[in-house]
């Protein structure tokens, strides 16, 4: 059959062009359909460093599931006191639209009269995106986690305090705290309570196996407190209860030597059979000897019935 | 009648076959030798080219060699078992078939294990099996069991031959028999003169050996089944595999004995000794075994189907699609066919019993094929992107040639043994003659009193 492809050159060319130029038909993103969300948070971490984190993501107004993380946006982190802005550092957003800055334990912050640290995150405008700003006010809270056995009872004691300008520890109250046990993939909640007069204590009665060295990592978390923000403190302790390990019965057939019962059984069986073979051969020899003796004697009829 | 003259009569009756070889026999033997020679060439090819000339590949590492091995070894064990039972329980009709069974036992045990050697990729490392055996391996148990069984069967066969060798030795001088054969009779008769002490001693050790080979047959059967059932392979890992193998082996063994009986009766003109009664009894035994074997087969497949394990389901799917007709032949025709024939008393004739046995033999060969090959084609760990001919098995001409060579070797050796000794044991005929005389004397005595 004759091909009629050449009769429709125009359409064939368009189809070929569409097939080859995938970029030409790629959908353009219209940023006006997206609302930008600029979320700023801070976490005081277990090593007393402070994490400043901004999440910069656009959400489609029509479809909230359609997220557009802003990649490569430079975020400035500032410590603000009155009108003065002290630059703490800057960071660019990742593919997930997140920018982070970790301030070490020895970082000095400017605080107001009430002891608040005023932190600000800022994104300066570009052609496509407008300026974004967010700020947080937190007080610097210190958590001291003490894990000790009192009268053979595993006791977790958490002390929460602030330090005033004179360097005195001021206990805090009415703070909700969560005590977690860090496991391999997540944190397991083992206790919850409220810090009163700067202290929270609980007795750990349950037994946990911990890591391979028998260590438990216990963390205390204060989450999104209006005054202090997020604070985490954690410690390792040798409280793991090593359960008697389940000893798997190794398949004795996969070892170098077979189990003894197998040798014994096989030997008995083979001995039984081969002894019988020898017994048979001995009897055959006796039959032969008798036959040989008959040959040497004068011939007579030996068949007696 | 004097026992010596009876011996002479028996010798006269069987001697012509020992003296002469007819032209037909010569052609027949030449034909068998030709098949064996083709087999030897196939073996040479396999040795020089490697396993590539066979259908065995990475997945299916056992082919029809393994099937032949199982069938022959099972026939052998079955022969040993039946032979032991015949002797141990003084079965009255053993006279006609005992020697045939004994020869079948030894020959199939000699040829069967050769097939397992053919499955080995590196025959040059065969001695490693003996140098570095792992006592915990079922393969090692099987080697020990087969070697022990070969020794036991040889000894037992020899014990049953001794009185006949003595008769042949005593009377062969009068006939035109080659010198080396006469010398062989003399040597193998080990001075047996049939005195009371010799006879009693021989009876005692033969009886003990018959008991031993019954036990050995069961042990060896079981070990052979364990080679499969102690693995986790689908279709093999089963607790009833050992008794299933025993019943299947007995079924194939009895069928094989009946077919051999038919051929020996026909070609050696032994209608006087191998009578309809033997076929009738053989047929009833085959019927019972067929029912038992059918029961085991149904249980085996039913439990796999019902438990519905993924890997077993894959295997059953394969059996009911790719191997549909083989499955029907093995497990429907091969079992229900003999039952259908033997169930009717009228059909328990020589010809019909033999036909039922042939159907049973073909069926069980295919059943062994279905036990080995589809399982190996259904591995636990699927191998991706492998060639189709590596997954599915098809026997090559080399394997088929070697399979026929095995059958030819069996027939040739059987024929040659039949040329050296009578296929119906003369001493058993004498025994039954003596028994009859004793009964007669007893009756006469009672009448005269």
PDB file of N, CA, C and O in Angstrom, chain B residues 19-72:
ATOM      1  N   UNK B  19      23.483 -72.158  26.489  1.00  0.00           N
ATOM      2  CA  UNK B  19      24.458 -72.650  25.505  1.00  0.00           C
ATOM      3  C   UNK B  19      24.448 -71.862  24.202  1.00  0.00           C
ATOM      4  O   UNK B  19      25.491 -71.532  23.669  1.00  0.00           O
ATOM      5  N   UNK B  20      23.268 -71.608  23.697  1.00  0.00           N
ATOM      6  CA  UNK B  20      23.187 -71.013  22.362  1.00  0.00           C
ATOM      7  C   UNK B  20      22.594 -69.599  22.391  1.00  0.00           C
ATOM      8  O   UNK B  20      21.880 -69.233  23.322  1.00  0.00           O
ATOM      9  N   UNK B  21      22.926 -68.860  21.348  1.00  0.00           N
ATOM     10  CA  UNK B  21      22.332 -67.536  21.173  1.00  0.00           C
ATOM     11  C   UNK B  21      21.708 -67.488  19.784  1.00  0.00           C
ATOM     12  O   UNK B  21      22.413 -67.679  18.782  1.00  0.00           O
ATOM     13  N   UNK B  22      20.425 -67.264  19.741  1.00  0.00           N
ATOM     14  CA  UNK B  22      19.730 -67.273  18.444  1.00  0.00           C
ATOM     15  C   UNK B  22      20.073 -66.000  17.644  1.00  0.00           C
ATOM     16  O   UNK B  22      20.576 -65.017  18.213  1.00  0.00           O
ATOM     17  N   UNK B  23      19.775 -66.053  16.341  1.00  0.00           N
ATOM     18  CA  UNK B  23      20.064 -64.894  15.480  1.00  0.00           C
ATOM     19  C   UNK B  23      19.272 -63.671  15.941  1.00  0.00           C
ATOM     20  O   UNK B  23      19.798 -62.553  15.962  1.00  0.00           O
ATOM     21  N   UNK B  24      18.018 -63.900  16.320  1.00  0.00           N
ATOM     22  CA  UNK B  24      17.175 -62.785  16.792  1.00  0.00           C
ATOM     23  C   UNK B  24      17.816 -62.135  18.018  1.00  0.00           C
ATOM     24  O   UNK B  24      17.889 -60.908  18.133  1.00  0.00           O
ATOM     25  N   UNK B  25      18.308 -62.998  18.903  1.00  0.00           N
ATOM     26  CA  UNK B  25      18.962 -62.491  20.114  1.00  0.00           C
ATOM     27  C   UNK B  25      20.178 -61.659  19.770  1.00  0.00           C
ATOM     28  O   UNK B  25      20.428 -60.611  20.372  1.00  0.00           O
ATOM     29  N   UNK B  26      20.916 -62.148  18.764  1.00  0.00           N
ATOM     30  CA  UNK B  26      22.142 -61.427  18.367  1.00  0.00           C
ATOM     31  C   UNK B  26      21.786 -60.039  17.817  1.00  0.00           C
ATOM     32  O   UNK B  26      22.439 -59.041  18.132  1.00  0.00           O
ATOM     33  N   UNK B  27      20.733 -60.014  16.970  1.00  0.00           N
ATOM     34  CA  UNK B  27      20.297 -58.724  16.403  1.00  0.00           C
ATOM     35  C   UNK B  27      19.846 -57.789  17.525  1.00  0.00           C
ATOM     36  O   UNK B  27      20.185 -56.603  17.567  1.00  0.00           O
ATOM     37  N   UNK B  28      19.084 -58.375  18.448  1.00  0.00           N
ATOM     38  CA  UNK B  28      18.546 -57.605  19.572  1.00  0.00           C
ATOM     39  C   UNK B  28      19.694 -57.015  20.413  1.00  0.00           C
ATOM     40  O   UNK B  28      19.703 -55.821  20.737  1.00  0.00           O
ATOM     41  N   UNK B  29      20.688 -57.849  20.692  1.00  0.00           N
ATOM     42  CA  UNK B  29      21.827 -57.377  21.492  1.00  0.00           C
ATOM     43  C   UNK B  29      22.604 -56.290  20.735  1.00  0.00           C
ATOM     44  O   UNK B  29      23.000 -55.276  21.314  1.00  0.00           O
ATOM     45  N   UNK B  30      22.764 -56.490  19.413  1.00  0.00           N
ATOM     46  CA  UNK B  30      23.475 -55.487  18.598  1.00  0.00           C
ATOM     47  C   UNK B  30      22.734 -54.153  18.632  1.00  0.00           C
ATOM     48  O   UNK B  30      23.351 -53.085  18.717  1.00  0.00           O
ATOM     49  N   UNK B  31      21.405 -54.242  18.543  1.00  0.00           N
ATOM     50  CA  UNK B  31      20.580 -53.035  18.570  1.00  0.00           C
ATOM     51  C   UNK B  31      20.772 -52.284  19.894  1.00  0.00           C
ATOM     52  O   UNK B  31      20.953 -51.060  19.919  1.00  0.00           O
ATOM     53  N   UNK B  32      20.778 -53.055  20.992  1.00  0.00           N
ATOM     54  CA  UNK B  32      20.972 -52.433  22.309  1.00  0.00           C
ATOM     55  C   UNK B  32      22.350 -51.781  22.397  1.00  0.00           C
ATOM     56  O   UNK B  32      22.489 -50.666  22.903  1.00  0.00           O
ATOM     57  N   UNK B  33      23.359 -52.494  21.864  1.00  0.00           N
ATOM     58  CA  UNK B  33      24.724 -51.948  21.896  1.00  0.00           C
ATOM     59  C   UNK B  33      24.794 -50.647  21.090  1.00  0.00           C
ATOM     60  O   UNK B  33      25.441 -49.676  21.492  1.00  0.00           O
ATOM     61  N   UNK B  34      24.079 -50.625  19.948  1.00  0.00           N
ATOM     62  CA  UNK B  34      24.070 -49.415  19.108  1.00  0.00           C
ATOM     63  C   UNK B  34      23.489 -48.236  19.887  1.00  0.00           C
ATOM     64  O   UNK B  34      24.037 -47.120  19.846  1.00  0.00           O
ATOM     65  N   UNK B  35      22.400 -48.481  20.590  1.00  0.00           N
ATOM     66  CA  UNK B  35      21.785 -47.392  21.392  1.00  0.00           C
ATOM     67  C   UNK B  35      22.770 -46.917  22.466  1.00  0.00           C
ATOM     68  O   UNK B  35      22.932 -45.717  22.701  1.00  0.00           O
ATOM     69  N   UNK B  36      23.453 -47.893  23.074  1.00  0.00           N
ATOM     70  CA  UNK B  36      24.417 -47.531  24.129  1.00  0.00           C
ATOM     71  C   UNK B  36      25.560 -46.700  23.527  1.00  0.00           C
ATOM     72  O   UNK B  36      26.022 -45.734  24.134  1.00  0.00           O
ATOM     73  N   UNK B  37      25.977 -47.073  22.318  1.00  0.00           N
ATOM     74  CA  UNK B  37      27.072 -46.329  21.670  1.00  0.00           C
ATOM     75  C   UNK B  37      26.665 -44.880  21.389  1.00  0.00           C
ATOM     76  O   UNK B  37      27.467 -43.959  21.583  1.00  0.00           O
ATOM     77  N   UNK B  38      25.415 -44.701  20.953  1.00  0.00           N
ATOM     78  CA  UNK B  38      24.918 -43.328  20.739  1.00  0.00           C
ATOM     79  C   UNK B  38      24.959 -42.572  22.076  1.00  0.00           C
ATOM     80  O   UNK B  38      25.372 -41.410  22.149  1.00  0.00           O
ATOM     81  N   UNK B  39      24.557 -43.269  23.129  1.00  0.00           N
ATOM     82  CA  UNK B  39      24.587 -42.699  24.478  1.00  0.00           C
ATOM     83  C   UNK B  39      26.003 -42.312  24.897  1.00  0.00           C
ATOM     84  O   UNK B  39      26.224 -41.244  25.473  1.00  0.00           O
ATOM     85  N   UNK B  40      26.956 -43.193  24.559  1.00  0.00           N
ATOM     86  CA  UNK B  40      28.356 -42.909  24.913  1.00  0.00           C
ATOM     87  C   UNK B  40      28.840 -41.653  24.166  1.00  0.00           C
ATOM     88  O   UNK B  40      29.533 -40.805  24.733  1.00  0.00           O
ATOM     89  N   UNK B  41      28.419 -41.526  22.901  1.00  0.00           N
ATOM     90  CA  UNK B  41      28.791 -40.327  22.128  1.00  0.00           C
ATOM     91  C   UNK B  41      28.180 -39.076  22.783  1.00  0.00           C
ATOM     92  O   UNK B  41      28.854 -38.042  22.931  1.00  0.00           O
ATOM     93  N   UNK B  42      26.902 -39.203  23.182  1.00  0.00           N
ATOM     94  CA  UNK B  42      26.231 -38.077  23.847  1.00  0.00           C
ATOM     95  C   UNK B  42      26.962 -37.719  25.146  1.00  0.00           C
ATOM     96  O   UNK B  42      27.144 -36.540  25.476  1.00  0.00           O
ATOM     97  N   UNK B  43      27.402 -38.756  25.855  1.00  0.00           N
ATOM     98  CA  UNK B  43      28.134 -38.544  27.104  1.00  0.00           C
ATOM     99  C   UNK B  43      29.461 -37.830  26.824  1.00  0.00           C
ATOM    100  O   UNK B  43      29.843 -36.892  27.536  1.00  0.00           O
ATOM    101  N   UNK B  44      30.133 -38.268  25.741  1.00  0.00           N
ATOM    102  CA  UNK B  44      31.397 -37.626  25.365  1.00  0.00           C
ATOM    103  C   UNK B  44      31.169 -36.136  25.070  1.00  0.00           C
ATOM    104  O   UNK B  44      31.931 -35.272  25.510  1.00  0.00           O
ATOM    105  N   UNK B  45      30.061 -35.864  24.337  1.00  0.00           N
ATOM    106  CA  UNK B  45      29.732 -34.464  24.014  1.00  0.00           C
ATOM    107  C   UNK B  45      29.507 -33.659  25.291  1.00  0.00           C
ATOM    108  O   UNK B  45      29.993 -32.537  25.427  1.00  0.00           O
ATOM    109  N   UNK B  46      28.763 -34.254  26.210  1.00  0.00           N
ATOM    110  CA  UNK B  46      28.459 -33.536  27.454  1.00  0.00           C
ATOM    111  C   UNK B  46      29.731 -33.272  28.263  1.00  0.00           C
ATOM    112  O   UNK B  46      29.886 -32.216  28.872  1.00  0.00           O
ATOM    113  N   UNK B  47      30.632 -34.259  28.231  1.00  0.00           N
ATOM    114  CA  UNK B  47      31.876 -34.089  28.987  1.00  0.00           C
ATOM    115  C   UNK B  47      32.772 -33.028  28.342  1.00  0.00           C
ATOM    116  O   UNK B  47      33.410 -32.236  29.033  1.00  0.00           O
ATOM    117  N   UNK B  48      32.811 -33.031  27.000  1.00  0.00           N
ATOM    118  CA  UNK B  48      33.733 -32.103  26.333  1.00  0.00           C
ATOM    119  C   UNK B  48      33.145 -30.693  26.231  1.00  0.00           C
ATOM    120  O   UNK B  48      33.842 -29.707  26.410  1.00  0.00           O
ATOM    121  N   UNK B  49      31.832 -30.609  25.959  1.00  0.00           N
ATOM    122  CA  UNK B  49      31.212 -29.284  25.763  1.00  0.00           C
ATOM    123  C   UNK B  49      30.675 -28.701  27.076  1.00  0.00           C
ATOM    124  O   UNK B  49      30.473 -27.495  27.184  1.00  0.00           O
ATOM    125  N   UNK B  50      30.360 -29.577  28.005  1.00  0.00           N
ATOM    126  CA  UNK B  50      29.756 -29.116  29.264  1.00  0.00           C
ATOM    127  C   UNK B  50      28.241 -29.237  29.236  1.00  0.00           C
ATOM    128  O   UNK B  50      27.662 -29.739  28.261  1.00  0.00           O
ATOM    129  N   UNK B  51      27.599 -28.713  30.302  1.00  0.00           N
ATOM    130  CA  UNK B  51      26.150 -28.870  30.452  1.00  0.00           C
ATOM    131  C   UNK B  51      25.370 -28.079  29.404  1.00  0.00           C
ATOM    132  O   UNK B  51      24.156 -28.234  29.311  1.00  0.00           O
ATOM    133  N   UNK B  52      26.059 -27.267  28.615  1.00  0.00           N
ATOM    134  CA  UNK B  52      25.362 -26.446  27.619  1.00  0.00           C
ATOM    135  C   UNK B  52      24.660 -27.321  26.576  1.00  0.00           C
ATOM    136  O   UNK B  52      23.678 -26.902  25.979  1.00  0.00           O
ATOM    137  N   UNK B  53      25.150 -28.540  26.386  1.00  0.00           N
ATOM    138  CA  UNK B  53      24.509 -29.417  25.395  1.00  0.00           C
ATOM    139  C   UNK B  53      23.234 -30.065  25.943  1.00  0.00           C
ATOM    140  O   UNK B  53      22.505 -30.728  25.223  1.00  0.00           O
ATOM    141  N   UNK B  54      22.986 -29.850  27.234  1.00  0.00           N
ATOM    142  CA  UNK B  54      21.748 -30.362  27.832  1.00  0.00           C
ATOM    143  C   UNK B  54      20.752 -29.203  27.947  1.00  0.00           C
ATOM    144  O   UNK B  54      21.081 -28.069  27.611  1.00  0.00           O
ATOM    145  N   UNK B  55      19.564 -29.502  28.455  1.00  0.00           N
ATOM    146  CA  UNK B  55      18.566 -28.443  28.647  1.00  0.00           C
ATOM    147  C   UNK B  55      18.676 -27.810  30.017  1.00  0.00           C
ATOM    148  O   UNK B  55      17.928 -26.890  30.353  1.00  0.00           O
ATOM    149  N   UNK B  56      19.611 -28.284  30.842  1.00  0.00           N
ATOM    150  CA  UNK B  56      19.752 -27.782  32.216  1.00  0.00           C
ATOM    151  C   UNK B  56      20.479 -26.432  32.200  1.00  0.00           C
ATOM    152  O   UNK B  56      21.494 -26.289  31.526  1.00  0.00           O
ATOM    153  N   UNK B  57      19.921 -25.483  32.951  1.00  0.00           N
ATOM    154  CA  UNK B  57      20.497 -24.136  33.016  1.00  0.00           C
ATOM    155  C   UNK B  57      20.520 -23.655  34.470  1.00  0.00           C
ATOM    156  O   UNK B  57      20.331 -24.448  35.379  1.00  0.00           O
ATOM    157  N   UNK B  58      20.690 -22.330  34.636  1.00  0.00           N
ATOM    158  CA  UNK B  58      20.854 -21.767  35.973  1.00  0.00           C
ATOM    159  C   UNK B  58      19.683 -22.097  36.902  1.00  0.00           C
ATOM    160  O   UNK B  58      19.866 -22.424  38.067  1.00  0.00           O
ATOM    161  N   UNK B  59      18.467 -21.953  36.397  1.00  0.00           N
ATOM    162  CA  UNK B  59      17.297 -22.209  37.237  1.00  0.00           C
ATOM    163  C   UNK B  59      17.028 -23.698  37.360  1.00  0.00           C
ATOM    164  O   UNK B  59      16.969 -24.248  38.459  1.00  0.00           O
ATOM    165  N   UNK B  60      16.834 -24.313  36.214  1.00  0.00           N
ATOM    166  CA  UNK B  60      16.496 -25.753  36.216  1.00  0.00           C
ATOM    167  C   UNK B  60      17.803 -26.532  36.134  1.00  0.00           C
ATOM    168  O   UNK B  60      18.318 -26.803  35.054  1.00  0.00           O
ATOM    169  N   UNK B  61      18.321 -26.872  37.315  1.00  0.00           N
ATOM    170  CA  UNK B  61      19.626 -27.544  37.354  1.00  0.00           C
ATOM    171  C   UNK B  61      19.483 -29.062  37.287  1.00  0.00           C
ATOM    172  O   UNK B  61      20.472 -29.770  37.176  1.00  0.00           O
ATOM    173  N   UNK B  62      18.245 -29.535  37.403  1.00  0.00           N
ATOM    174  CA  UNK B  62      17.973 -30.977  37.251  1.00  0.00           C
ATOM    175  C   UNK B  62      16.965 -31.150  36.132  1.00  0.00           C
ATOM    176  O   UNK B  62      15.944 -30.468  36.108  1.00  0.00           O
ATOM    177  N   UNK B  63      17.237 -32.082  35.260  1.00  0.00           N
ATOM    178  CA  UNK B  63      16.295 -32.333  34.166  1.00  0.00           C
ATOM    179  C   UNK B  63      15.823 -33.762  34.186  1.00  0.00           C
ATOM    180  O   UNK B  63      15.573 -34.332  35.255  1.00  0.00           O
ATOM    181  N   UNK B  64      15.738 -34.369  32.980  1.00  0.00           N
ATOM    182  CA  UNK B  64      15.209 -35.735  32.935  1.00  0.00           C
ATOM    183  C   UNK B  64      16.209 -36.746  33.512  1.00  0.00           C
ATOM    184  O   UNK B  64      15.823 -37.850  33.846  1.00  0.00           O
ATOM    185  N   UNK B  65      17.475 -36.359  33.656  1.00  0.00           N
ATOM    186  CA  UNK B  65      18.432 -37.251  34.334  1.00  0.00           C
ATOM    187  C   UNK B  65      17.933 -37.532  35.749  1.00  0.00           C
ATOM    188  O   UNK B  65      17.942 -38.669  36.223  1.00  0.00           O
ATOM    189  N   UNK B  66      17.531 -36.448  36.432  1.00  0.00           N
ATOM    190  CA  UNK B  66      17.063 -36.593  37.812  1.00  0.00           C
ATOM    191  C   UNK B  66      15.786 -37.422  37.847  1.00  0.00           C
ATOM    192  O   UNK B  66      15.593 -38.250  38.746  1.00  0.00           O
ATOM    193  N   UNK B  67      14.927 -37.218  36.844  1.00  0.00           N
ATOM    194  CA  UNK B  67      13.667 -37.974  36.778  1.00  0.00           C
ATOM    195  C   UNK B  67      13.985 -39.465  36.624  1.00  0.00           C
ATOM    196  O   UNK B  67      13.419 -40.309  37.321  1.00  0.00           O
ATOM    197  N   UNK B  68      14.923 -39.766  35.705  1.00  0.00           N
ATOM    198  CA  UNK B  68      15.323 -41.164  35.501  1.00  0.00           C
ATOM    199  C   UNK B  68      15.932 -41.735  36.772  1.00  0.00           C
ATOM    200  O   UNK B  68      15.679 -42.884  37.134  1.00  0.00           O
ATOM    201  N   UNK B  69      16.746 -40.911  37.423  1.00  0.00           N
ATOM    202  CA  UNK B  69      17.397 -41.355  38.662  1.00  0.00           C
ATOM    203  C   UNK B  69      16.351 -41.752  39.709  1.00  0.00           C
ATOM    204  O   UNK B  69      16.401 -42.833  40.281  1.00  0.00           O
ATOM    205  N   UNK B  70      15.378 -40.861  39.907  1.00  0.00           N
ATOM    206  CA  UNK B  70      14.352 -41.148  40.927  1.00  0.00           C
ATOM    207  C   UNK B  70      13.582 -42.407  40.543  1.00  0.00           C
ATOM    208  O   UNK B  70      13.379 -43.292  41.379  1.00  0.00           O
ATOM    209  N   UNK B  71      13.191 -42.497  39.283  1.00  0.00           N
ATOM    210  CA  UNK B  71      12.379 -43.636  38.861  1.00  0.00           C
ATOM    211  C   UNK B  71      13.142 -44.943  39.049  1.00  0.00           C
ATOM    212  O   UNK B  71      12.628 -45.888  39.656  1.00  0.00           O
ATOM    213  N   UNK B  72      14.396 -44.981  38.564  1.00  0.00           N
ATOM    214  CA  UNK B  72      15.169 -46.225  38.638  1.00  0.00           C
ATOM    215  C   UNK B  72      15.504 -46.603  40.079  1.00  0.00           C
ATOM    216  O   UNK B  72      15.396 -47.765  40.462  1.00  0.00           O
TER     217      UNK B  72
END
